GROMACS .gro file of C-alpha atoms in nm:
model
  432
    1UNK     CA    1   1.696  -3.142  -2.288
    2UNK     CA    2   1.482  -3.398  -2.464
    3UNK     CA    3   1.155  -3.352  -2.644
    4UNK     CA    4   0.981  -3.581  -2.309
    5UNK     CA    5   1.162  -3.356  -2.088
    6UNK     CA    6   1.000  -3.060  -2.181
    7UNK     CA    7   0.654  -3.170  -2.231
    8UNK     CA    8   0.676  -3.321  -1.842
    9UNK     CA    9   0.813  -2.949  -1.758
   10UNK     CA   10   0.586  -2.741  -2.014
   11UNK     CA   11   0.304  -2.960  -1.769
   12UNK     CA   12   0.437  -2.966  -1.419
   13UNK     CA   13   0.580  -2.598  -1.382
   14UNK     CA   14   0.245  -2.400  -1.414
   15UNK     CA   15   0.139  -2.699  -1.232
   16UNK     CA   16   0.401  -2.620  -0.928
   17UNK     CA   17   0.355  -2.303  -0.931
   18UNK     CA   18  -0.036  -2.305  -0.928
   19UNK     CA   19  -0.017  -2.578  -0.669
   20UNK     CA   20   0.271  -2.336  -0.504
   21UNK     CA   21   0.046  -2.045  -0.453
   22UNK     CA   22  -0.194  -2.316  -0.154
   23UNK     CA   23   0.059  -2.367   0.047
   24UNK     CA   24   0.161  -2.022   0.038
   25UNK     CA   25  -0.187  -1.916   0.103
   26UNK     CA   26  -0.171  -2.147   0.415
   27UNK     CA   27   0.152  -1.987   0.507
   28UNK     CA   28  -0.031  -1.644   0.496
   29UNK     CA   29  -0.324  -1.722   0.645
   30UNK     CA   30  -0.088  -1.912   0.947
   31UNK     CA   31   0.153  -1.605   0.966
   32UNK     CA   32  -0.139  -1.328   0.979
   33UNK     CA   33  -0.325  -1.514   1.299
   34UNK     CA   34   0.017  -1.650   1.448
   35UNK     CA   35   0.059  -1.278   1.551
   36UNK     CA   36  -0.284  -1.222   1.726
   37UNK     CA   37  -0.113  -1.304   2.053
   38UNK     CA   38  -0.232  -1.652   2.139
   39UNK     CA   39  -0.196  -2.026   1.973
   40UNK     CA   40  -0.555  -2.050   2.002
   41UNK     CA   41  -0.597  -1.851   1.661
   42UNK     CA   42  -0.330  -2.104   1.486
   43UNK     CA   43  -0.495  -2.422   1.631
   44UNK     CA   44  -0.832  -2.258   1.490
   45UNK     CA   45  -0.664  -2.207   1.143
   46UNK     CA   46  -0.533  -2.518   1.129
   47UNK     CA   47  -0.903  -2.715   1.222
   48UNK     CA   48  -1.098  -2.526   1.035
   49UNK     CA   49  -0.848  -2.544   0.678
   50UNK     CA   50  -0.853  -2.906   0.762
   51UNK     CA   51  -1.195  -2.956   0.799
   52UNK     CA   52  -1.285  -2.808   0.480
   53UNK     CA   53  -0.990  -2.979   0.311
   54UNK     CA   54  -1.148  -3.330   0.408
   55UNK     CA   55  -1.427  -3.204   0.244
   56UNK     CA   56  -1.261  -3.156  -0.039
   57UNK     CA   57  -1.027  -3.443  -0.047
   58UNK     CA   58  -1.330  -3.670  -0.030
   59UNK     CA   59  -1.476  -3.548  -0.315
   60UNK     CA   60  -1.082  -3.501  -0.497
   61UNK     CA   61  -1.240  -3.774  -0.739
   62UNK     CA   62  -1.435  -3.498  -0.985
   63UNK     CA   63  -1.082  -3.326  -1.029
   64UNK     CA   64  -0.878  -3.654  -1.076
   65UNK     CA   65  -1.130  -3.883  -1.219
   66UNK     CA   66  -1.223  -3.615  -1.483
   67UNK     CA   67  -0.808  -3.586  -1.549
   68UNK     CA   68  -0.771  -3.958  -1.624
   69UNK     CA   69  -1.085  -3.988  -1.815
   70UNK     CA   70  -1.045  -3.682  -2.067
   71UNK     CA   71  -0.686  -3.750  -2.106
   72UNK     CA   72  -0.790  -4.077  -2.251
   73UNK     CA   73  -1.080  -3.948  -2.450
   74UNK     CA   74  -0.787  -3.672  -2.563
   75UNK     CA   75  -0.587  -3.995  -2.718
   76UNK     CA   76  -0.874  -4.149  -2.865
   77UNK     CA   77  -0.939  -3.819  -3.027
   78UNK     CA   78  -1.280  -3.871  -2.877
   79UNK     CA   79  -1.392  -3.471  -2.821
   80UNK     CA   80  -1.781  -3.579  -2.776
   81UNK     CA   81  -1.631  -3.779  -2.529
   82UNK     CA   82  -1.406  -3.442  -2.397
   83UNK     CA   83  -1.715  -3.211  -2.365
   84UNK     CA   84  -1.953  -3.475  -2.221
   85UNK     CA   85  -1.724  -3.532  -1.989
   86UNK     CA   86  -1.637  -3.196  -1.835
   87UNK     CA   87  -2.038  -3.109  -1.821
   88UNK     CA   88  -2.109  -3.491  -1.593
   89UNK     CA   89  -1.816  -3.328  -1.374
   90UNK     CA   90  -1.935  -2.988  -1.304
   91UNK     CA   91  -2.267  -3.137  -1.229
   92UNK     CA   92  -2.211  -3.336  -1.025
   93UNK     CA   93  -1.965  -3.149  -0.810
   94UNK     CA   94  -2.280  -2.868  -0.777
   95UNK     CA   95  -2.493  -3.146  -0.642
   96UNK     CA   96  -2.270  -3.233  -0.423
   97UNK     CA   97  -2.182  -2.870  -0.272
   98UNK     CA   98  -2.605  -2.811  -0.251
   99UNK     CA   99  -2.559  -3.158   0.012
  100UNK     CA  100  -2.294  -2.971   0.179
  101UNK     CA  101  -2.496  -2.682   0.197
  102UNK     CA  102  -2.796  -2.835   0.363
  103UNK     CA  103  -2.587  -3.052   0.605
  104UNK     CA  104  -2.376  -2.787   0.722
  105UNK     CA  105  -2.518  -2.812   1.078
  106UNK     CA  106  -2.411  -3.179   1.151
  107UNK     CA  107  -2.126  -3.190   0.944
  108UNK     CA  108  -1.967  -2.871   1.166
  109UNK     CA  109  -2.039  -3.059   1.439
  110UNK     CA  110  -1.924  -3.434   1.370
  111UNK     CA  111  -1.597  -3.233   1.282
  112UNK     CA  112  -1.532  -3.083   1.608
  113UNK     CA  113  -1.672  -3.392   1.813
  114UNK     CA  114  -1.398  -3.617   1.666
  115UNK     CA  115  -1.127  -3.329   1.655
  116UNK     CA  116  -1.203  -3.195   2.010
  117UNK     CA  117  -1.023  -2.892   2.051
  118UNK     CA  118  -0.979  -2.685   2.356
  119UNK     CA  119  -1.332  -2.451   2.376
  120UNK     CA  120  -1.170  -2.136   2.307
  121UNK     CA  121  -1.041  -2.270   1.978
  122UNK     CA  122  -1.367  -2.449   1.917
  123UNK     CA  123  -1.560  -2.116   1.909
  124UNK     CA  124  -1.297  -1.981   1.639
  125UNK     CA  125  -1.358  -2.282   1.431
  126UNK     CA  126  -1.736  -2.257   1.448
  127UNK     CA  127  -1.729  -1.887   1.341
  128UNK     CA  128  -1.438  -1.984   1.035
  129UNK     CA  129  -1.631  -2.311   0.882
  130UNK     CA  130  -2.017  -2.060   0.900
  131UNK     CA  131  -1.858  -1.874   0.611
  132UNK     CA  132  -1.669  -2.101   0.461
  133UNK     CA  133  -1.908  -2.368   0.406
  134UNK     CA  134  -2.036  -2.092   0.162
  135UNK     CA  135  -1.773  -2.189  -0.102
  136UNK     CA  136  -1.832  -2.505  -0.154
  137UNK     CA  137  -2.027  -2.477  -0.504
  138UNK     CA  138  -1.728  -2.249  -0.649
  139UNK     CA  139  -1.478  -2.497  -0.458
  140UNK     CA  140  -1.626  -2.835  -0.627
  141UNK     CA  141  -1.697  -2.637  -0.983
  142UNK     CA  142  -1.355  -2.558  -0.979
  143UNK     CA  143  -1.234  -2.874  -0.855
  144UNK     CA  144  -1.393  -3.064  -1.177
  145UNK     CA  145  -1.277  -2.780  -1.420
  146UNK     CA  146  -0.971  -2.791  -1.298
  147UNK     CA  147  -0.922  -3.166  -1.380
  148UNK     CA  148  -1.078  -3.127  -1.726
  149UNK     CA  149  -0.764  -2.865  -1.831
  150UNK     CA  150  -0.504  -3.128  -1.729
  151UNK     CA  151  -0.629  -3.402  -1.926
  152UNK     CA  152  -0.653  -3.157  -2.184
  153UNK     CA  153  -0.302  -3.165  -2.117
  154UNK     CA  154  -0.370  -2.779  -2.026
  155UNK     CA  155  -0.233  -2.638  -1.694
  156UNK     CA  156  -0.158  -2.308  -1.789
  157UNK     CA  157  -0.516  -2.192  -1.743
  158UNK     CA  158  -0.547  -2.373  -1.351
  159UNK     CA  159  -0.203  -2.165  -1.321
  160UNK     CA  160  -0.368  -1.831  -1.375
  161UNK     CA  161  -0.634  -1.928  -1.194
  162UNK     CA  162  -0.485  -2.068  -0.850
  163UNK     CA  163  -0.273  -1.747  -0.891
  164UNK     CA  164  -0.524  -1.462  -0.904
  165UNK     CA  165  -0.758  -1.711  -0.688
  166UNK     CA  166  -0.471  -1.653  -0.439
  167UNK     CA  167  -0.389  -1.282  -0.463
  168UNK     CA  168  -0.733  -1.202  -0.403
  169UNK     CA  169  -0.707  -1.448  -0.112
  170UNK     CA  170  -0.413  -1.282   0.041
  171UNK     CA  171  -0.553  -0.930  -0.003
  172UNK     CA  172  -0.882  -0.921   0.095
  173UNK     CA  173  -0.735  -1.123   0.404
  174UNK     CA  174  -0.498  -0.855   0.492
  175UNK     CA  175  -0.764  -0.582   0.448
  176UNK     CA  176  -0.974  -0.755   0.675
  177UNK     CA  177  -0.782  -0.795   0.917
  178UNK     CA  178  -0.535  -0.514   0.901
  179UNK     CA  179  -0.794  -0.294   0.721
  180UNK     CA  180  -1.137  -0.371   0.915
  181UNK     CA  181  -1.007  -0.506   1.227
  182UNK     CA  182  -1.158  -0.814   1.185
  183UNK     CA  183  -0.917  -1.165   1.317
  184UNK     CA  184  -1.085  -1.533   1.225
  185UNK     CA  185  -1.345  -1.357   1.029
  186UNK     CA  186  -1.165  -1.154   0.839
  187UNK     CA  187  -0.985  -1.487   0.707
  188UNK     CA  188  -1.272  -1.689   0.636
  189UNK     CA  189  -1.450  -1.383   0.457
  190UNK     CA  190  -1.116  -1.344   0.243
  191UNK     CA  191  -1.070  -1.715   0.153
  192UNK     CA  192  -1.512  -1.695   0.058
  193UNK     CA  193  -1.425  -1.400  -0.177
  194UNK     CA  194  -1.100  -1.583  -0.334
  195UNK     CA  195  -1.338  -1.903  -0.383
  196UNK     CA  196  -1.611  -1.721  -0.607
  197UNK     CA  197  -1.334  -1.510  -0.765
  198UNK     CA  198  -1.152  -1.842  -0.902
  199UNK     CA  199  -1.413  -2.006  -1.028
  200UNK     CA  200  -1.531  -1.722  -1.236
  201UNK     CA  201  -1.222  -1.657  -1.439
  202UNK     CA  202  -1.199  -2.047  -1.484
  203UNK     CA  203  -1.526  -2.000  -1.676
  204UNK     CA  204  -1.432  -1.697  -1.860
  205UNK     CA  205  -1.104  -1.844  -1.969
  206UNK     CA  206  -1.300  -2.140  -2.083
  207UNK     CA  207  -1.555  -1.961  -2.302
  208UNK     CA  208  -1.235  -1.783  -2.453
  209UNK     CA  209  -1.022  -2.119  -2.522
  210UNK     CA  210  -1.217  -2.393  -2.584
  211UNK     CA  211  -1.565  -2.234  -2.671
  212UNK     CA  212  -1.490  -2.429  -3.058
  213UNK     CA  213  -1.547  -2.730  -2.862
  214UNK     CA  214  -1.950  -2.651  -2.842
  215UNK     CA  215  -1.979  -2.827  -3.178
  216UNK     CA  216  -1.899  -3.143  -3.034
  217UNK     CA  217  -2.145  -3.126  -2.775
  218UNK     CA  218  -2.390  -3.414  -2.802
  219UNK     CA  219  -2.750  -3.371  -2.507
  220UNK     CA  220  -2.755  -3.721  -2.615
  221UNK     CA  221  -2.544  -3.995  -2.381
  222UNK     CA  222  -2.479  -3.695  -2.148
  223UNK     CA  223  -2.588  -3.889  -1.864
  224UNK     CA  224  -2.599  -4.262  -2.017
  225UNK     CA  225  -2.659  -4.500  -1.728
  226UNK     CA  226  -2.372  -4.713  -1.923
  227UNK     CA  227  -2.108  -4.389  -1.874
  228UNK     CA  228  -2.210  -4.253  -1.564
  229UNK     CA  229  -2.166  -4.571  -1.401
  230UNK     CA  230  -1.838  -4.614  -1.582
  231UNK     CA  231  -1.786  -4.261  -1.421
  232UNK     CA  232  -1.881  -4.352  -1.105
  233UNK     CA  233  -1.665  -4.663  -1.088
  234UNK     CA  234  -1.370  -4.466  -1.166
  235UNK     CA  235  -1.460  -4.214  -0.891
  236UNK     CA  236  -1.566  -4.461  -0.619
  237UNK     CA  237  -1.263  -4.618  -0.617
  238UNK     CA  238  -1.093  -4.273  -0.571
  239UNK     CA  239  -1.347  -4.186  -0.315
  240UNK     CA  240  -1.315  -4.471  -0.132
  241UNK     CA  241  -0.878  -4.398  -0.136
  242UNK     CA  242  -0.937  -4.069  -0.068
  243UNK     CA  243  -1.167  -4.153   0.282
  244UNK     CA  244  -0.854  -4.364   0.356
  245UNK     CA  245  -0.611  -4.050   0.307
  246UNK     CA  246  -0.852  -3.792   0.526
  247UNK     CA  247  -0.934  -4.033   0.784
  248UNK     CA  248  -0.536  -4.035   0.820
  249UNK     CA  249  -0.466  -3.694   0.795
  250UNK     CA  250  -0.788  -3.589   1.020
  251UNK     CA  251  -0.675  -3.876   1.280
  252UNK     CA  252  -0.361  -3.684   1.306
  253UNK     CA  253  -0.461  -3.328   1.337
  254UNK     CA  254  -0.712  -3.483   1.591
  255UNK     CA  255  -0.435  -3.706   1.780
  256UNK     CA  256  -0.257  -3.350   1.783
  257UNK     CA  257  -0.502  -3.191   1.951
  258UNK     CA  258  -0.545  -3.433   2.231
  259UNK     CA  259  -0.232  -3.369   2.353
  260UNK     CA  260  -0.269  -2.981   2.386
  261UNK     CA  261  -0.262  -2.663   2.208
  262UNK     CA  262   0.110  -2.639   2.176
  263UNK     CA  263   0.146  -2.962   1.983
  264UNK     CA  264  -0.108  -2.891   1.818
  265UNK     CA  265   0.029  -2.571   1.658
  266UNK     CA  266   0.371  -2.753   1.624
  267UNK     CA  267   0.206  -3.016   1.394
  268UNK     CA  268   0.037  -2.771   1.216
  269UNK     CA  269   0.338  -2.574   1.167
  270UNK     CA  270   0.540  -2.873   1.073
  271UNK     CA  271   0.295  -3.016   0.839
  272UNK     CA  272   0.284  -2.689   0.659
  273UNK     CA  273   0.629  -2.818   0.564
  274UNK     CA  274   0.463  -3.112   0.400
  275UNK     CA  275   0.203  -2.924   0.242
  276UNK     CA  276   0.507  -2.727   0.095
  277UNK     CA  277   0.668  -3.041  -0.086
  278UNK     CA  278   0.354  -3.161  -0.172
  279UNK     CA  279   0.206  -2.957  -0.386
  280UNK     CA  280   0.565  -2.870  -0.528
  281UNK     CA  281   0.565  -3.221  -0.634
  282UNK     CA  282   0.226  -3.285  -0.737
  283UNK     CA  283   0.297  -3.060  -1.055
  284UNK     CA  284   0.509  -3.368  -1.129
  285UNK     CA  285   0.235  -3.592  -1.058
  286UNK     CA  286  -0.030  -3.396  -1.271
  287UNK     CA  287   0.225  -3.443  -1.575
  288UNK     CA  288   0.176  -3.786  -1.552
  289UNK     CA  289  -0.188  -3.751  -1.492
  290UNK     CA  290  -0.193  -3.607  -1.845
  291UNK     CA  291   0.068  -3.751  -2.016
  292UNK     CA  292   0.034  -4.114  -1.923
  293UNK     CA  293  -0.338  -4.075  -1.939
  294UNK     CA  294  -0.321  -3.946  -2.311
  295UNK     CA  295  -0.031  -4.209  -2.419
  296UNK     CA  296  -0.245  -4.469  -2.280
  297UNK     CA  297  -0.557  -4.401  -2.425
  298UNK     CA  298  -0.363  -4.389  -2.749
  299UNK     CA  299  -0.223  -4.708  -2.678
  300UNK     CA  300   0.170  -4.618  -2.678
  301UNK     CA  301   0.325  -4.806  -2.473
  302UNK     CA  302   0.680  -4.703  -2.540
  303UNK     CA  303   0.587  -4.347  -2.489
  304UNK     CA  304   0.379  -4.458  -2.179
  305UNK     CA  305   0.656  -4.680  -2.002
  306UNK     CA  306   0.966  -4.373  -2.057
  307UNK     CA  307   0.696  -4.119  -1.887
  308UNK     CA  308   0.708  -4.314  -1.585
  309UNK     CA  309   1.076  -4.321  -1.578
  310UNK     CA  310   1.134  -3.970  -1.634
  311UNK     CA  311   0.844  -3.848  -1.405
  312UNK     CA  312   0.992  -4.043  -1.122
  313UNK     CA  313   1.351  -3.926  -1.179
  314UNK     CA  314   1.181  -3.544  -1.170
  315UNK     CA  315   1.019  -3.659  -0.859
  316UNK     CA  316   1.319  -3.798  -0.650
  317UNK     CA  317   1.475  -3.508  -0.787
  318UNK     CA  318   1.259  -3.284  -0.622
  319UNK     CA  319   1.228  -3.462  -0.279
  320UNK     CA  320   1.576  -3.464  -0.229
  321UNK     CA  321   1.603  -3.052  -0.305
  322UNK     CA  322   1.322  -2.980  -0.017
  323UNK     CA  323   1.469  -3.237   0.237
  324UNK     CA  324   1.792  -3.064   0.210
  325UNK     CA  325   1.624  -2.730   0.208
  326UNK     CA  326   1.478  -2.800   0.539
  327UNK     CA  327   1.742  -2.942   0.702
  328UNK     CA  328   1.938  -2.646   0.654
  329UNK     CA  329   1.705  -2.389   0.690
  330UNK     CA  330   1.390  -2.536   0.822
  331UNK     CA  331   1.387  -2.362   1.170
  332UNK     CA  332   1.386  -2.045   1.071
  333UNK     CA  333   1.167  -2.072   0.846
  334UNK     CA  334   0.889  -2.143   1.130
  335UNK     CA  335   1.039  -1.788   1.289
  336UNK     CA  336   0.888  -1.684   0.992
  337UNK     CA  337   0.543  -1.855   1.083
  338UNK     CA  338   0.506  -1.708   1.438
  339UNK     CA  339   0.638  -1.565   1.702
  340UNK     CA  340   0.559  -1.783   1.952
  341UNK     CA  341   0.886  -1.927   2.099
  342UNK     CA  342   0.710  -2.162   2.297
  343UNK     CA  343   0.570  -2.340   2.026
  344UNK     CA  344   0.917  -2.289   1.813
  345UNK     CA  345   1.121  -2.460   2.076
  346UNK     CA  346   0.889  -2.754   2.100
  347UNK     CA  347   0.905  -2.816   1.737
  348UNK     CA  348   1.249  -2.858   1.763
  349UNK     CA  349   1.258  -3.200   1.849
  350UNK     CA  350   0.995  -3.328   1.573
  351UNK     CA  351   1.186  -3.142   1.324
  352UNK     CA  352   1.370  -3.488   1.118
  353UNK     CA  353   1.053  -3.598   1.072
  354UNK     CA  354   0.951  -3.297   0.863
  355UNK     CA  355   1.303  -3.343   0.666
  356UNK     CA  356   1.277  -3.751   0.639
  357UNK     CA  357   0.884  -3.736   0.487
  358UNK     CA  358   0.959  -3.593   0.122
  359UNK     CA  359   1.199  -3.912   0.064
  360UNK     CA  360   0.990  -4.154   0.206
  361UNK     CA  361   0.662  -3.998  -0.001
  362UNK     CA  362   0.779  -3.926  -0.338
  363UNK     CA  363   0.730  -4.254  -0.514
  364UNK     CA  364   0.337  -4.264  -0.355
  365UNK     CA  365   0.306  -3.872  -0.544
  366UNK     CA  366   0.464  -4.005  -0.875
  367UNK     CA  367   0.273  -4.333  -0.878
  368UNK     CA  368  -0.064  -4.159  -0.759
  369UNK     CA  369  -0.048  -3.980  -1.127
  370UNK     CA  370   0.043  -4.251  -1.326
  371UNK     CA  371  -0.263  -4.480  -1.170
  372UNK     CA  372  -0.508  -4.176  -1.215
  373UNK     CA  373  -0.414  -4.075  -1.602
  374UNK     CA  374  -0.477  -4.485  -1.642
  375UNK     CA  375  -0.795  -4.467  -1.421
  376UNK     CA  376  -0.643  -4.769  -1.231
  377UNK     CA  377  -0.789  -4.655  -0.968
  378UNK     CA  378  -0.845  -5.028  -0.790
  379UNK     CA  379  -0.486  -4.977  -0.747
  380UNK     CA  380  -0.500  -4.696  -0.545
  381UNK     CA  381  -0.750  -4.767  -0.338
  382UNK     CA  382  -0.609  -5.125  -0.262
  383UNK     CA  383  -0.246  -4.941  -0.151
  384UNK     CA  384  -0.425  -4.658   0.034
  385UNK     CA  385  -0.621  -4.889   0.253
  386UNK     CA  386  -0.318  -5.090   0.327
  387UNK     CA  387  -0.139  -4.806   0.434
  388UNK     CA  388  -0.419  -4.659   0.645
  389UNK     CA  389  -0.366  -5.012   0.829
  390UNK     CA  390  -0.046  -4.956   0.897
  391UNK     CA  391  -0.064  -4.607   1.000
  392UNK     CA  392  -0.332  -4.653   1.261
  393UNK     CA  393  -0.170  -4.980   1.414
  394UNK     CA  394   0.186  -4.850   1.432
  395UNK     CA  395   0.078  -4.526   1.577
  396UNK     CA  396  -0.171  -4.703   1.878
  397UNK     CA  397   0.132  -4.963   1.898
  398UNK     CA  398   0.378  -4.663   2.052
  399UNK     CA  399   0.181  -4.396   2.126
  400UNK     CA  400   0.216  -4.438   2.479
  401UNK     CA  401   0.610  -4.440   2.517
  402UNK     CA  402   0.661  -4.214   2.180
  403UNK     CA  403   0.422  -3.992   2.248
  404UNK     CA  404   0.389  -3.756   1.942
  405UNK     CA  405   0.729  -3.911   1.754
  406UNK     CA  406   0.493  -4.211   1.710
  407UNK     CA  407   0.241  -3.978   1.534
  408UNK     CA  408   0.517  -3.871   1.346
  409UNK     CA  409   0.636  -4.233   1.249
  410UNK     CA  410   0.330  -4.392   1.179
  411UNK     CA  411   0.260  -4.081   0.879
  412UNK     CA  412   0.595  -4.160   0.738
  413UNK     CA  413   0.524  -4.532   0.761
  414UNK     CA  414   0.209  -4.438   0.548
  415UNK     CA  415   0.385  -4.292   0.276
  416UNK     CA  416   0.624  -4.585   0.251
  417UNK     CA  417   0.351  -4.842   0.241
  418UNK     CA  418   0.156  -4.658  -0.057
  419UNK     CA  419   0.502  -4.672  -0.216
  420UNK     CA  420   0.556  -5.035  -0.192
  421UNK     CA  421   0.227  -5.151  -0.214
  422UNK     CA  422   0.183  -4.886  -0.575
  423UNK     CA  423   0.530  -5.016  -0.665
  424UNK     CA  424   0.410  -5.386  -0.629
  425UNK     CA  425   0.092  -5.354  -0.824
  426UNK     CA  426   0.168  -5.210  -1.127
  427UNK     CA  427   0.478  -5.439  -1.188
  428UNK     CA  428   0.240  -5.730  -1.140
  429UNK     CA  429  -0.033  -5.617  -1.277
  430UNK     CA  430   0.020  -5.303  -1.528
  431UNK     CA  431   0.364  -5.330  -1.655
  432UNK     CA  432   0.244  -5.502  -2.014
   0.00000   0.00000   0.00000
């Protein structure tokens, strides 16, 4: 195997398997109330994750802006540039939670007024997102952190992290619930105590690795109105993508739940499919995040340029493994989910869609890190918005004859746009 080959793997397989351990979590937290004894507990799972993963997602920009940034400072060989930039992150991210924090109230309920769900599931989601919302300042500390390690083309650290983040997750759930004989609260209490948890041994592990960087740390320039707002251009333009992506994703959980409580639970059972592949394949993505980001800064654009090509071989790679893994598995593996046959049998039906979207995303993933470790972030935004088009008008196009298939198509149409349109740009624009 070449010498490119292995850094892309010595990057993306702590990656995948850090990324591997949230969709897992999902799968646990799914599985432990998809045996309560009603869907109600799944639907409220499924808003309440999702609500808190817009969140997030909005504010994705201080864990991939900081990536594509300190990669680049990395190549210059900039390390006043390194520190300075990891301490602007984590700021900012705690300002941000304290917002969260304060607007809790109205933000809860603009969530459930555009998702809608059934009132039983409502009052599950209200009780979930009260603790939650608690996690935010670990959740957005950790989210910056996190992107400062991969441009320091270090994801062995966010590995053990996202792992033991996760066990504690998964334990204190089950105790809970098992344990204390608690059901949504017992969840949202574990998932609090796995937030705090992370972002403690990310800070612990970064005293112990990188505490020779203190030397380098310059009060002056720290927050430069000349590299803040070179910050903040980066990050709008991933903040403004990143709307794009959660208004699609909330649209369809929300479109979901309009047409019922079984649906519902089959989408969110069949997007945890999705989930599956993408985090799998974002450890690709991250790779290029760091490696692209670092060759570019340096300037090396033969180095740059066979990245690309090998990343995206990994990535097709990789889609075409999961779509044939859920082809010939993929139903049972939802047995594994719940035991609600009702909601088993009516996934049926939807399930090519979950086995057609990993080949019709992958290119979007792979592309996604090559614009971020460049910070062409104009890019992204331009393709996500164009997408976002296209999803919303193909989906109100056929809703009415396809029902939720047209839900179904107008995601996969999303993906494919990103693709092209991603695909487009940077041979136009970035390929010199």
């Amino acid at each position: 195997m070449g010498t490119l080959n292995r850094q892309i793997l010595r990057l993306a397989l702590p990656s995948i398997v850090s990324n591997i351990t949230v969709p897992l979590l999902g799968l646990v937290d799914v599985a432990i109330v998809g045996h309560m004894g009603s869907p109600a507990y799944i639907g409220a799972i499924s808003v309440g994750s999702m609500i808190f993963n817009v969140i997030y997602w909005v504010f994705g920009f201080l864990r991939m802006g900081t990536s594509g940034l300190t990669s680049q400072a990395l190549g210059r060989r900039d390390l006043t540039a390194v520190v300075q930039m990891l301490c602007r992150s984590v700021t900012v991210g705690l300002v941000v939670a304290l917002m969260i924090i304060v607007l809790q109230v109205p933000i809860r309920q603009l969530a459930l007024n555009v998702v809608a769900p059934e009132p039983e599931t409502s009052r599950l989601v209200v009780t979930y997102f009260n603790i939650c919302v608690w996690g935010a300042p670990a959740m957005l500390a950790l989210s910056g952190l996190t992107g400062w390690y991969i441009g320091m083309q270090n994801t062995r650290v966010p590995m053990v992290v996202s792992i033991f983040q996760n066990v504690v997750n998964i334990v204190a759930s089950l105790f809970l619930v098992y344990g204390c004989g608690m059901k949504v609260e017992g969840v949202a209490l574990g998932t609090l105590t796995a937030q705090y948890a992370g972002v403690g041994l990310s800070v612990l592990l970064l005293s112990r690795f990188y505490s020779r960087l203190t030397k380098y740390f310059k009060r002056d320039g720290l927050f430069n109105f000349v590299k803040m707002l070179d910050f903040f251009r980066v990050n709008s333009d991933i903040f403004l993508r990143t709307v794009c992506l959660v208004a699609v994703n909330f649209y369809f959980l929300s479109a979901g739940s309009r047409q019922g409580t079984i649906i519902l639970a089959v989408n969110t059972l069949l997007m945890q499919l999705f989930i599956l592949f993408s985090y799998f394949l974002d450890g690709f993505a991250f790779a290029g995040e760091a490696l692209c980001g670092k060759h570019y800064g340096a300037s090396n654009s033969q180095a740059f340029h066979q990245t690309i090509k090998r990343v995206m071989l990994w990535g097709w790679l990789t889609a075409c493994v999961f779509s044939a893994f859920y082809l010939i598995g993929g139903e049972a593996f939802l047995r594994l989910l719940t035991d609600e046959m009702q909601v088993v049998d009516a996934a049926s039906s939807f399930f090519p869609w979950a086995v057609a979207v990993p080949l019709v995303g992958v290119t979007a993933f792979v592309w996604d890190g090559v614009f971020i470790g460049m910070t062409a972030t104009r890019g992204m935004l331009l393709s996500s918005f164009l997408a976002t088009v296209a999803f919303f008008a193909v989906y109100l196009l056929f809703r009415r004859g396809m029902g939720n298939h047209a839900l179904w198509m107008a995601f996969a149409i999303f993906l494919a746009v990103r693709s092209v349109v991603q695909t487009a740009i940077f041979r136009k624009c970035y390929k010199k």
